[in-house]
mmCIF file of C-alpha atoms and ligand atoms in Angstrom:
data_model
loop_
_atom_site.group_PDB
_atom_site.id
_atom_site.type_symbol
_atom_site.label_atom_id
_atom_site.label_comp_id
_atom_site.label_asym_id
_atom_site.label_seq_id
_atom_site.Cartn_x
_atom_site.Cartn_y
_atom_site.Cartn_z
ATOM 1 C CA MET A 1 156.474 -7.484 -136.190
ATOM 2 C CA GLY A 2 154.331 -6.212 -139.015
ATOM 3 C CA THR A 3 157.078 -4.090 -140.532
ATOM 4 C CA THR A 4 160.337 -4.186 -142.467
ATOM 5 C CA ALA A 5 163.793 -4.709 -140.969
ATOM 6 C CA ARG A 6 167.090 -3.535 -142.387
ATOM 7 C CA ILE A 7 170.328 -4.749 -140.846
ATOM 8 C CA THR A 8 173.641 -3.128 -141.743
ATOM 9 C CA ALA A 9 177.041 -4.578 -140.845
ATOM 10 C CA VAL A 10 180.265 -2.685 -141.480
ATOM 11 C CA PRO A 11 183.195 -5.072 -142.086
ATOM 12 C CA ALA A 12 186.384 -4.878 -140.065
ATOM 13 C CA SER A 13 189.466 -4.548 -142.265
ATOM 14 C CA GLU A 14 190.490 -8.101 -141.423
ATOM 15 C CA ALA A 15 186.995 -9.540 -142.098
ATOM 16 C CA ARG A 16 186.982 -12.795 -144.052
ATOM 17 C CA ALA A 17 184.598 -13.781 -146.816
ATOM 18 C CA GLY A 18 181.288 -15.041 -145.488
ATOM 19 C CA GLN A 19 181.666 -13.484 -142.035
ATOM 20 C CA LEU A 20 179.376 -10.575 -142.815
ATOM 21 C CA ASP A 21 176.623 -12.798 -144.197
ATOM 22 C CA ALA A 22 176.864 -14.989 -141.116
ATOM 23 C CA ALA A 23 176.658 -11.907 -138.863
ATOM 24 C CA LEU A 24 173.566 -10.615 -140.652
ATOM 25 C CA GLU A 25 171.923 -14.008 -140.382
ATOM 26 C CA THR A 26 172.465 -14.306 -136.634
ATOM 27 C CA ALA A 27 171.052 -10.800 -136.146
ATOM 28 C CA GLU A 28 167.986 -11.643 -138.212
ATOM 29 C CA ALA A 29 167.498 -14.866 -136.254
ATOM 30 C CA GLU A 30 167.387 -12.813 -133.020
ATOM 31 C CA LEU A 31 164.582 -10.647 -134.400
ATOM 32 C CA ARG A 32 162.624 -13.679 -135.530
ATOM 33 C CA ARG A 33 163.011 -15.445 -132.189
ATOM 34 C CA VAL A 34 161.801 -12.421 -130.230
ATOM 35 C CA GLU A 35 158.810 -12.054 -132.536
ATOM 36 C CA ALA A 36 157.980 -15.766 -132.241
ATOM 37 C CA ARG A 37 157.955 -15.513 -128.441
ATOM 38 C CA MET A 38 156.415 -12.117 -127.778
ATOM 39 C CA SER A 39 153.969 -11.337 -130.573
ATOM 40 C CA SER A 40 150.326 -11.219 -129.580
ATOM 41 C CA TRP A 41 149.446 -11.845 -133.247
ATOM 42 C CA LEU A 42 150.952 -15.364 -133.244
ATOM 43 C CA ASP A 43 148.861 -18.029 -131.486
ATOM 44 C CA ALA A 44 151.990 -20.103 -130.854
ATOM 45 C CA SER A 45 153.873 -17.317 -129.000
ATOM 46 C CA GLU A 46 154.603 -17.509 -125.274
ATOM 47 C CA LEU A 47 152.681 -14.291 -124.831
ATOM 48 C CA SER A 48 149.562 -15.726 -126.484
ATOM 49 C CA ALA A 49 149.770 -18.769 -124.179
ATOM 50 C CA LEU A 50 149.814 -16.439 -121.164
ATOM 51 C CA ASN A 51 146.957 -14.342 -122.564
ATOM 52 C CA ARG A 52 144.654 -17.333 -122.903
ATOM 53 C CA ALA A 53 145.644 -19.267 -119.758
ATOM 54 C CA ALA A 54 142.955 -20.114 -117.226
ATOM 55 C CA PRO A 55 143.177 -17.874 -114.139
ATOM 56 C CA GLY A 56 145.859 -19.153 -111.763
ATOM 57 C CA GLN A 57 147.289 -21.616 -114.271
ATOM 58 C CA PRO A 58 151.132 -21.349 -114.421
ATOM 59 C CA VAL A 59 152.474 -20.762 -117.940
ATOM 60 C CA PRO A 60 156.151 -21.668 -118.503
ATOM 61 C CA LEU A 61 158.022 -18.759 -120.100
ATOM 62 C CA SER A 62 161.540 -18.264 -121.373
ATOM 63 C CA ARG A 63 163.783 -16.107 -119.270
ATOM 64 C CA GLU A 64 163.849 -13.373 -121.906
ATOM 65 C CA THR A 65 160.067 -13.131 -122.141
ATOM 66 C CA LEU A 66 159.907 -12.839 -118.347
ATOM 67 C CA ASP A 67 162.634 -10.180 -118.451
ATOM 68 C CA VAL A 68 160.686 -8.148 -120.999
ATOM 69 C CA LEU A 69 157.501 -8.503 -118.921
ATOM 70 C CA ARG A 70 159.368 -7.321 -115.806
ATOM 71 C CA THR A 71 160.824 -4.390 -117.746
ATOM 72 C CA ALA A 72 157.336 -3.505 -119.015
ATOM 73 C CA ARG A 73 156.034 -3.604 -115.459
ATOM 74 C CA SER A 74 158.807 -1.367 -114.155
ATOM 75 C CA LEU A 75 158.235 1.071 -117.034
ATOM 76 C CA TYR A 76 154.599 1.271 -115.990
ATOM 77 C CA GLU A 77 155.854 2.683 -112.681
ATOM 78 C CA ARG A 78 158.527 4.910 -114.183
ATOM 79 C CA THR A 79 156.162 6.501 -116.721
ATOM 80 C CA GLY A 80 153.434 7.074 -114.146
ATOM 81 C CA GLY A 81 151.219 4.498 -115.881
ATOM 82 C CA ALA A 82 151.497 6.049 -119.372
ATOM 83 C CA PHE A 83 153.318 2.949 -120.636
ATOM 84 C CA ASP A 84 150.912 0.147 -119.826
ATOM 85 C CA ALA A 85 151.461 -3.212 -121.508
ATOM 86 C CA THR A 86 148.390 -4.573 -119.686
ATOM 87 C CA CYS A 87 146.065 -2.380 -121.714
ATOM 88 C CA GLY A 88 145.525 -5.288 -124.166
ATOM 89 C CA PRO A 89 141.733 -5.350 -123.608
ATOM 90 C CA LEU A 90 141.557 -1.635 -124.484
ATOM 91 C CA ILE A 91 143.736 -2.150 -127.565
ATOM 92 C CA ASP A 92 141.393 -4.939 -128.726
ATOM 93 C CA LEU A 93 138.347 -2.824 -128.005
ATOM 94 C CA TRP A 94 139.586 0.159 -130.025
ATOM 95 C CA ARG A 95 140.787 -2.085 -132.832
ATOM 96 C CA ALA A 96 137.240 -3.467 -133.108
ATOM 97 C CA VAL A 97 135.939 0.111 -133.042
ATOM 98 C CA ALA A 98 138.207 1.000 -135.943
ATOM 99 C CA GLU A 99 136.984 -2.013 -137.904
ATOM 100 C CA SER A 100 133.288 -1.459 -137.256
ATOM 101 C CA GLY A 101 133.413 2.343 -137.414
ATOM 102 C CA ARG A 102 131.199 2.536 -134.289
ATOM 103 C CA LEU A 103 132.307 4.017 -130.991
ATOM 104 C CA PRO A 104 132.309 1.610 -128.006
ATOM 105 C CA GLU A 105 129.465 1.190 -125.526
ATOM 106 C CA ARG A 106 130.155 2.772 -122.168
ATOM 107 C CA ASP A 107 129.945 -0.637 -120.424
ATOM 108 C CA ALA A 108 132.380 -2.302 -122.800
ATOM 109 C CA LEU A 109 134.840 0.540 -122.241
ATOM 110 C CA ALA A 110 134.475 0.279 -118.457
ATOM 111 C CA ARG A 111 135.016 -3.513 -118.572
ATOM 112 C CA ALA A 112 138.132 -3.209 -120.728
ATOM 113 C CA ARG A 113 139.524 -0.519 -118.407
ATOM 114 C CA ALA A 114 138.875 -2.613 -115.319
ATOM 115 C CA LEU A 115 140.899 -5.492 -116.842
ATOM 116 C CA GLY A 116 144.018 -3.314 -117.145
ATOM 117 C CA GLY A 117 146.786 -3.060 -114.540
ATOM 118 C CA TRP A 118 149.516 -5.406 -113.405
ATOM 119 C CA ALA A 119 147.296 -6.882 -110.676
ATOM 120 C CA GLY A 120 145.971 -9.174 -113.436
ATOM 121 C CA PHE A 121 149.335 -10.960 -113.748
ATOM 122 C CA GLU A 122 151.868 -12.628 -111.479
ATOM 123 C CA LEU A 123 155.422 -12.935 -112.759
ATOM 124 C CA GLY A 124 157.297 -15.816 -111.170
ATOM 125 C CA ASP A 125 160.456 -17.842 -111.712
ATOM 126 C CA GLY A 126 160.356 -19.440 -115.175
ATOM 127 C CA GLU A 127 156.600 -18.969 -115.309
ATOM 128 C CA ALA A 128 153.812 -16.419 -115.055
ATOM 129 C CA ARG A 129 150.117 -16.564 -114.241
ATOM 130 C CA ARG A 130 147.142 -14.616 -115.367
ATOM 131 C CA THR A 131 145.015 -13.969 -112.308
ATOM 132 C CA GLU A 132 141.956 -12.511 -114.033
ATOM 133 C CA ALA A 133 140.148 -14.012 -117.018
ATOM 134 C CA GLY A 134 140.129 -11.488 -119.845
ATOM 135 C CA ALA A 135 143.314 -9.673 -118.761
ATOM 136 C CA ARG A 136 145.691 -9.379 -121.708
ATOM 137 C CA ILE A 137 149.243 -8.152 -122.209
ATOM 138 C CA ASP A 138 150.305 -6.442 -125.426
ATOM 139 C CA LEU A 139 154.060 -5.979 -125.921
ATOM 140 C CA GLY A 140 153.610 -3.997 -129.178
ATOM 141 C CA GLY A 141 155.144 -0.912 -127.562
ATOM 142 C CA ILE A 142 158.313 -2.623 -126.317
ATOM 143 C CA ALA A 143 159.093 -6.003 -127.975
ATOM 144 C CA LYS A 144 160.364 -4.387 -131.159
ATOM 145 C CA GLY A 145 162.869 -2.420 -129.099
ATOM 146 C CA TYR A 146 163.963 -5.561 -127.277
ATOM 147 C CA GLY A 147 164.385 -7.402 -130.586
ATOM 148 C CA ILE A 148 166.533 -4.538 -131.893
ATOM 149 C CA ASP A 149 168.729 -4.780 -128.775
ATOM 150 C CA ARG A 150 169.211 -8.524 -129.179
ATOM 151 C CA ALA A 151 169.940 -8.248 -132.900
ATOM 152 C CA THR A 152 172.454 -5.464 -132.233
ATOM 153 C CA GLY A 153 174.114 -7.594 -129.553
ATOM 154 C CA ALA A 154 174.487 -10.502 -131.993
ATOM 155 C CA LEU A 155 175.978 -8.220 -134.624
ATOM 156 C CA ARG A 156 178.411 -6.674 -132.164
ATOM 157 C CA GLU A 157 179.713 -10.092 -131.078
ATOM 158 C CA ALA A 158 179.977 -11.515 -134.585
ATOM 159 C CA PRO A 159 183.561 -11.840 -135.893
ATOM 160 C CA GLY A 160 184.551 -9.491 -138.693
ATOM 161 C CA VAL A 161 182.075 -6.750 -137.772
ATOM 162 C CA HIS A 162 183.328 -3.270 -136.964
ATOM 163 C CA GLY A 163 179.995 -1.492 -136.622
ATOM 164 C CA GLY A 164 176.370 -1.805 -137.506
ATOM 165 C CA MET A 165 172.799 -0.644 -137.486
ATOM 166 C CA VAL A 166 169.584 -2.542 -136.872
ATOM 167 C CA ASP A 167 166.535 -0.718 -138.212
ATOM 168 C CA VAL A 168 163.072 -2.160 -137.643
ATOM 169 C CA GLY A 169 160.370 -0.001 -139.116
ATOM 170 C CA GLY A 170 162.383 3.178 -138.519
ATOM 171 C CA ASP A 171 163.386 2.348 -134.930
ATOM 172 C CA VAL A 172 167.143 1.878 -134.859
ATOM 173 C CA ARG A 173 170.154 1.025 -132.766
ATOM 174 C CA VAL A 174 173.701 1.722 -133.909
ATOM 175 C CA PHE A 175 177.218 0.908 -132.685
ATOM 176 C CA GLY A 176 180.794 1.256 -133.843
ATOM 177 C CA ALA A 177 181.887 2.380 -137.280
ATOM 178 C CA SER A 178 179.339 3.569 -139.845
ATOM 179 C CA PRO A 179 179.793 3.037 -143.606
ATOM 180 C CA SER A 180 180.824 6.702 -144.003
ATOM 181 C CA GLY A 181 183.313 6.611 -141.142
ATOM 182 C CA GLU A 182 181.493 9.524 -139.444
ATOM 183 C CA ALA A 183 178.860 9.176 -136.700
ATOM 184 C CA TRP A 184 175.649 7.456 -137.827
ATOM 185 C CA ARG A 185 172.952 9.805 -139.096
ATOM 186 C CA VAL A 186 169.374 9.000 -138.186
ATOM 187 C CA GLY A 187 166.546 10.678 -140.091
ATOM 188 C CA LEU A 188 163.522 12.224 -138.347
ATOM 189 C CA ARG A 189 160.304 11.751 -140.282
ATOM 190 C CA SER A 190 157.985 14.657 -140.808
ATOM 191 C CA PRO A 191 154.581 14.347 -139.088
ATOM 192 C CA ARG A 192 152.918 15.323 -142.352
ATOM 193 C CA GLU A 193 151.669 12.389 -144.368
ATOM 194 C CA GLY A 194 153.644 11.387 -147.396
ATOM 195 C CA GLU A 195 156.694 13.445 -146.414
ATOM 196 C CA GLY A 196 160.069 11.849 -145.743
ATOM 197 C CA ALA A 197 162.807 12.991 -143.386
ATOM 198 C CA TRP A 198 162.656 16.662 -142.460
ATOM 199 C CA GLY A 199 165.546 16.539 -140.023
ATOM 200 C CA SER A 200 168.348 14.291 -138.868
ATOM 201 C CA ILE A 201 170.525 13.726 -135.845
ATOM 202 C CA SER A 202 173.984 12.350 -135.474
ATOM 203 C CA VAL A 203 174.430 9.384 -133.102
ATOM 204 C CA SER A 204 177.556 7.342 -132.474
ATOM 205 C CA GLU A 205 176.099 4.751 -130.086
ATOM 206 C CA GLY A 206 172.608 3.902 -128.842
ATOM 207 C CA ALA A 207 169.001 3.616 -129.934
ATOM 208 C CA VAL A 208 166.589 6.061 -131.551
ATOM 209 C CA CYS A 209 162.890 5.135 -131.579
ATOM 210 C CA THR A 210 159.960 7.138 -132.889
ATOM 211 C CA SER A 211 156.279 6.866 -132.120
ATOM 212 C CA GLY A 212 153.947 8.865 -134.247
ATOM 213 C CA HIS A 213 150.236 9.301 -134.288
ATOM 214 C CA TYR A 214 150.630 10.003 -137.974
ATOM 215 C CA ALA A 215 151.831 6.510 -138.753
ATOM 216 C CA ARG A 216 148.917 4.411 -137.629
ATOM 217 C CA TYR A 217 145.456 5.642 -136.840
ATOM 218 C CA ALA A 218 141.817 4.802 -137.484
ATOM 219 C CA GLU A 219 139.337 7.291 -138.862
ATOM 220 C CA ILE A 220 135.817 7.251 -137.448
ATOM 221 C CA GLY A 221 133.335 9.939 -138.409
ATOM 222 C CA GLY A 222 136.127 12.119 -139.810
ATOM 223 C CA ARG A 223 138.147 11.982 -136.584
ATOM 224 C CA ARG A 224 141.494 10.275 -136.257
ATOM 225 C CA TYR A 225 142.101 7.814 -133.466
ATOM 226 C CA SER A 226 145.647 6.863 -132.494
ATOM 227 C CA HIS A 227 146.748 3.229 -132.093
ATOM 228 C CA ILE A 228 148.261 4.309 -128.777
ATOM 229 C CA ILE A 229 145.932 4.121 -125.785
ATOM 230 C CA ASP A 230 145.936 6.662 -122.986
ATOM 231 C CA PRO A 231 145.576 4.317 -119.984
ATOM 232 C CA ARG A 232 144.329 7.225 -117.855
ATOM 233 C CA THR A 233 141.180 7.615 -119.963
ATOM 234 C CA GLY A 234 140.963 4.231 -121.695
ATOM 235 C CA ARG A 235 140.695 6.115 -124.989
ATOM 236 C CA PRO A 236 143.143 6.625 -127.871
ATOM 237 C CA ALA A 237 145.818 9.147 -126.876
ATOM 238 C CA GLU A 238 144.812 12.695 -127.720
ATOM 239 C CA THR A 239 147.755 14.719 -126.509
ATOM 240 C CA ALA A 240 149.291 17.195 -128.850
ATOM 241 C CA SER A 241 152.251 14.885 -129.652
ATOM 242 C CA LEU A 242 152.490 14.447 -133.408
ATOM 243 C CA THR A 243 155.696 12.448 -133.252
ATOM 244 C CA VAL A 244 158.027 11.547 -130.414
ATOM 245 C CA THR A 245 161.659 10.550 -130.926
ATOM 246 C CA VAL A 246 163.606 9.080 -128.022
ATOM 247 C CA LEU A 247 167.347 8.497 -127.804
ATOM 248 C CA ALA A 248 168.423 5.957 -125.158
ATOM 249 C CA PRO A 249 171.258 3.514 -124.496
ATOM 250 C CA THR A 250 168.919 0.599 -125.305
ATOM 251 C CA ALA A 251 166.092 0.301 -127.831
ATOM 252 C CA ILE A 252 163.759 -1.313 -125.297
ATOM 253 C CA ARG A 253 163.810 1.887 -123.224
ATOM 254 C CA ALA A 254 163.677 4.191 -126.253
ATOM 255 C CA ASP A 255 160.701 2.257 -127.656
ATOM 256 C CA ALA A 256 158.730 2.295 -124.410
ATOM 257 C CA TRP A 257 159.434 5.959 -123.656
ATOM 258 C CA ALA A 258 158.402 6.963 -127.185
ATOM 259 C CA THR A 259 155.043 5.289 -126.599
ATOM 260 C CA ALA A 260 154.748 6.860 -123.129
ATOM 261 C CA LEU A 261 155.544 10.369 -124.381
ATOM 262 C CA SER A 262 152.943 9.963 -127.138
ATOM 263 C CA VAL A 263 150.458 9.712 -124.282
ATOM 264 C CA LEU A 264 152.009 12.380 -122.058
ATOM 265 C CA GLY A 265 152.824 15.003 -124.711
ATOM 266 C CA PRO A 266 155.565 17.627 -124.245
ATOM 267 C CA ALA A 267 154.756 17.953 -120.528
ATOM 268 C CA GLY A 268 156.106 14.391 -120.121
ATOM 269 C CA LEU A 269 159.642 15.558 -120.971
ATOM 270 C CA GLU A 270 160.030 16.618 -117.324
ATOM 271 C CA GLN A 271 159.635 12.976 -116.278
ATOM 272 C CA LEU A 272 162.877 12.080 -118.049
ATOM 273 C CA ALA A 273 164.862 13.945 -115.386
ATOM 274 C CA GLY A 274 165.200 10.671 -113.464
ATOM 275 C CA GLU A 275 166.149 8.567 -116.516
ATOM 276 C CA PRO A 276 169.889 8.802 -117.161
ATOM 277 C CA GLY A 277 170.821 8.653 -120.834
ATOM 278 C CA VAL A 278 167.236 9.005 -122.088
ATOM 279 C CA GLU A 279 166.658 12.119 -124.209
ATOM 280 C CA ALA A 280 163.562 12.997 -126.208
ATOM 281 C CA LEU A 281 162.159 15.292 -128.857
ATOM 282 C CA VAL A 282 158.400 15.891 -129.046
ATOM 283 C CA VAL A 283 156.853 17.446 -132.155
ATOM 284 C CA HIS A 284 153.467 18.826 -131.202
ATOM 285 C CA GLY A 285 150.729 21.243 -132.140
ATOM 286 C CA ASN A 286 149.122 21.719 -135.519
ATOM 287 C CA PRO A 287 150.659 19.482 -138.258
ATOM 288 C CA GLU A 288 150.692 22.478 -140.603
ATOM 289 C CA GLN A 289 152.609 24.589 -138.090
ATOM 290 C CA PRO A 290 154.285 22.080 -135.801
ATOM 291 C CA ARG A 291 156.384 22.980 -132.786
ATOM 292 C CA ALA A 292 159.248 21.033 -131.274
ATOM 293 C CA ALA A 293 160.359 20.613 -127.667
ATOM 294 C CA ALA A 294 163.266 18.528 -126.434
ATOM 295 C CA THR A 295 165.235 17.657 -123.330
ATOM 296 C CA ALA A 296 168.483 19.561 -122.844
ATOM 297 C CA GLY A 297 170.648 16.599 -123.878
ATOM 298 C CA PHE A 298 168.847 15.692 -127.114
ATOM 299 C CA PRO A 299 171.329 16.081 -130.006
ATOM 300 C CA PRO A 300 171.068 19.141 -132.265
ATOM 301 C CA VAL A 301 168.723 18.548 -135.201
ATOM 302 C CA GLU A 302 170.004 19.192 -138.689
ATOM 303 C CA ASP A 303 167.178 20.834 -140.647
ATOM 304 C CA LEU A 304 166.525 19.021 -143.926
ATOM 305 C CA GLY A 305 163.468 21.132 -144.754
ATOM 306 C CA GLY A 306 161.058 22.994 -142.495
ATOM 307 C CA PHE A 307 162.128 21.569 -139.141
ATOM 308 C CA PRO A 308 160.871 23.960 -136.430
ATOM 309 C CA SER A 309 163.276 25.509 -133.942
ATOM 310 C CA VAL A 310 163.607 23.285 -130.883
ATOM 311 C CA GLU A 311 162.562 24.602 -127.492
ATOM 312 C CA ARG A 312 164.723 23.033 -124.752
ATOM 313 C CA ARG A 313 162.479 22.054 -121.876
ATOM 314 C CA GLN A 314 164.299 20.398 -119.108
ATOM 315 C CA GLY A 315 166.924 21.653 -116.736
ATOM 316 C CA ARG A 316 168.333 18.347 -115.589
ATOM 317 C CA ARG A 317 169.242 18.076 -111.974
ATOM 318 C CA ASN A 318 172.927 17.379 -111.328
ATOM 319 C CA ALA A 319 173.625 17.492 -115.044
ATOM 320 C CA VAL A 320 176.988 18.789 -116.131
ATOM 321 C CA GLY A 321 176.759 21.234 -119.036
ATOM 322 C CA SER A 322 178.986 20.962 -122.092
ATOM 323 C CA ASP A 323 181.015 23.920 -120.767
ATOM 324 C CA GLY A 324 181.673 21.961 -117.583
ATOM 325 C CA THR A 325 179.216 23.879 -115.403
ATOM 326 C CA SER A 326 176.375 22.293 -113.499
HETATM 327 P P1 ADP B 1 154.874 1.744 -133.440
HETATM 328 O O1 ADP B 1 154.269 0.378 -133.443
HETATM 329 O O2 ADP B 1 154.276 2.664 -134.442
HETATM 330 O O3 ADP B 1 156.367 1.767 -133.368
HETATM 331 P P2 ADP B 1 154.804 2.220 -130.631
HETATM 332 O O4 ADP B 1 156.183 1.739 -130.442
HETATM 333 O O5 ADP B 1 154.462 3.503 -129.984
HETATM 334 O O6 ADP B 1 154.396 2.401 -132.121
HETATM 335 O O7 ADP B 1 153.855 1.105 -130.072
HETATM 336 C C1 ADP B 1 152.475 1.165 -130.233
HETATM 337 C C2 ADP B 1 151.895 -0.164 -129.807
HETATM 338 O O8 ADP B 1 152.016 -0.316 -128.384
HETATM 339 C C3 ADP B 1 150.410 -0.293 -130.082
HETATM 340 O O9 ADP B 1 150.170 -0.807 -131.366
HETATM 341 C C4 ADP B 1 149.972 -1.247 -128.994
HETATM 342 O O10 ADP B 1 150.296 -2.581 -129.361
HETATM 343 C C5 ADP B 1 150.835 -0.866 -127.834
HETATM 344 N N1 ADP B 1 150.283 0.192 -126.977
HETATM 345 C C6 ADP B 1 149.292 1.085 -127.253
HETATM 346 N N2 ADP B 1 149.111 1.951 -126.231
HETATM 347 C C7 ADP B 1 150.019 1.600 -125.287
HETATM 348 C C8 ADP B 1 150.343 2.115 -123.978
HETATM 349 N N3 ADP B 1 149.729 3.179 -123.464
HETATM 350 N N4 ADP B 1 151.329 1.496 -123.301
HETATM 351 C C9 ADP B 1 151.985 0.426 -123.803
HETATM 352 N N5 ADP B 1 151.734 -0.099 -125.015
HETATM 353 C C10 ADP B 1 150.765 0.480 -125.751
HETATM 354 MG MG1 MG B 2 157.140 2.230 -128.721
#
């Protein structure tokens, strides 16, 4: 997945020797299996087979890869197209731009845009087809989250484990007891380069994923281009989101929504009204004087140094307030 994973297992009091090592190994194996199936960087992955299939040719896929593809497709709808796993041709185009340092030709951009959209793929039973040559799916905004969910599931079921955390490149899911015995604390990275955590939140159960334009970008002619594509323009996302942190019951949803809100910016917080259990914090504006906006249910942020005050954006319909009022 192009990053580092850290898996933590907290032993139950009755845990026997060797159980924790076995638990960690099964969790790691889940991450490796998901990567082997869903990475677009590995020629042998199921996803790569689908991305190079002749139009109409059925490609056998595991049930989990099909599940992730279906989830990606439904998230395309739910995010109003901001999360678009079919924007592979645009991702390739802008990656080549970053390597060459030259902006794309108008025609090449139009062609890559036209290849996007779920009309280019048919998802069937045990198989999928690519219907247009050149269409390409990229699960880089969601497969990591899915892998975290599977690894967490393995850890949770393993004997002798009382709690745990799976952290892949700063995206995490936690459950049960933490090493301190208190709720898990998850750090929020500053959008300024070279700075560590500037805030933290307390989470007892669930996933926290962050997307940040700061983390990966290309510089062309002194301008920074995000690795996240805005499918509405076909260009790297340019909203004012510096970093987006999403809390959700599962990492697959947190991961995808973090990518979507990087495209949509703080205005996208309103769209979470229909997503039960999904809460988000968007840091936006000038990196030297950043601002923060969050949904009403996002946990309070502990300031570890310079965290801006958080503007609460969304009055959730039918939500019950902490004082019991609606
Ligand atoms: P990170 O890899 O830093 O955790 P994200 O989770 O936001 O970041 O995922 C970014 C990746 O998602 C990109 O590298 C690319 O593979 C893919 N991607 C880029 N733009 C989009 C988009 N609009 N919708 C879905 N996936 C995208
Ligand atoms: Mg993501």
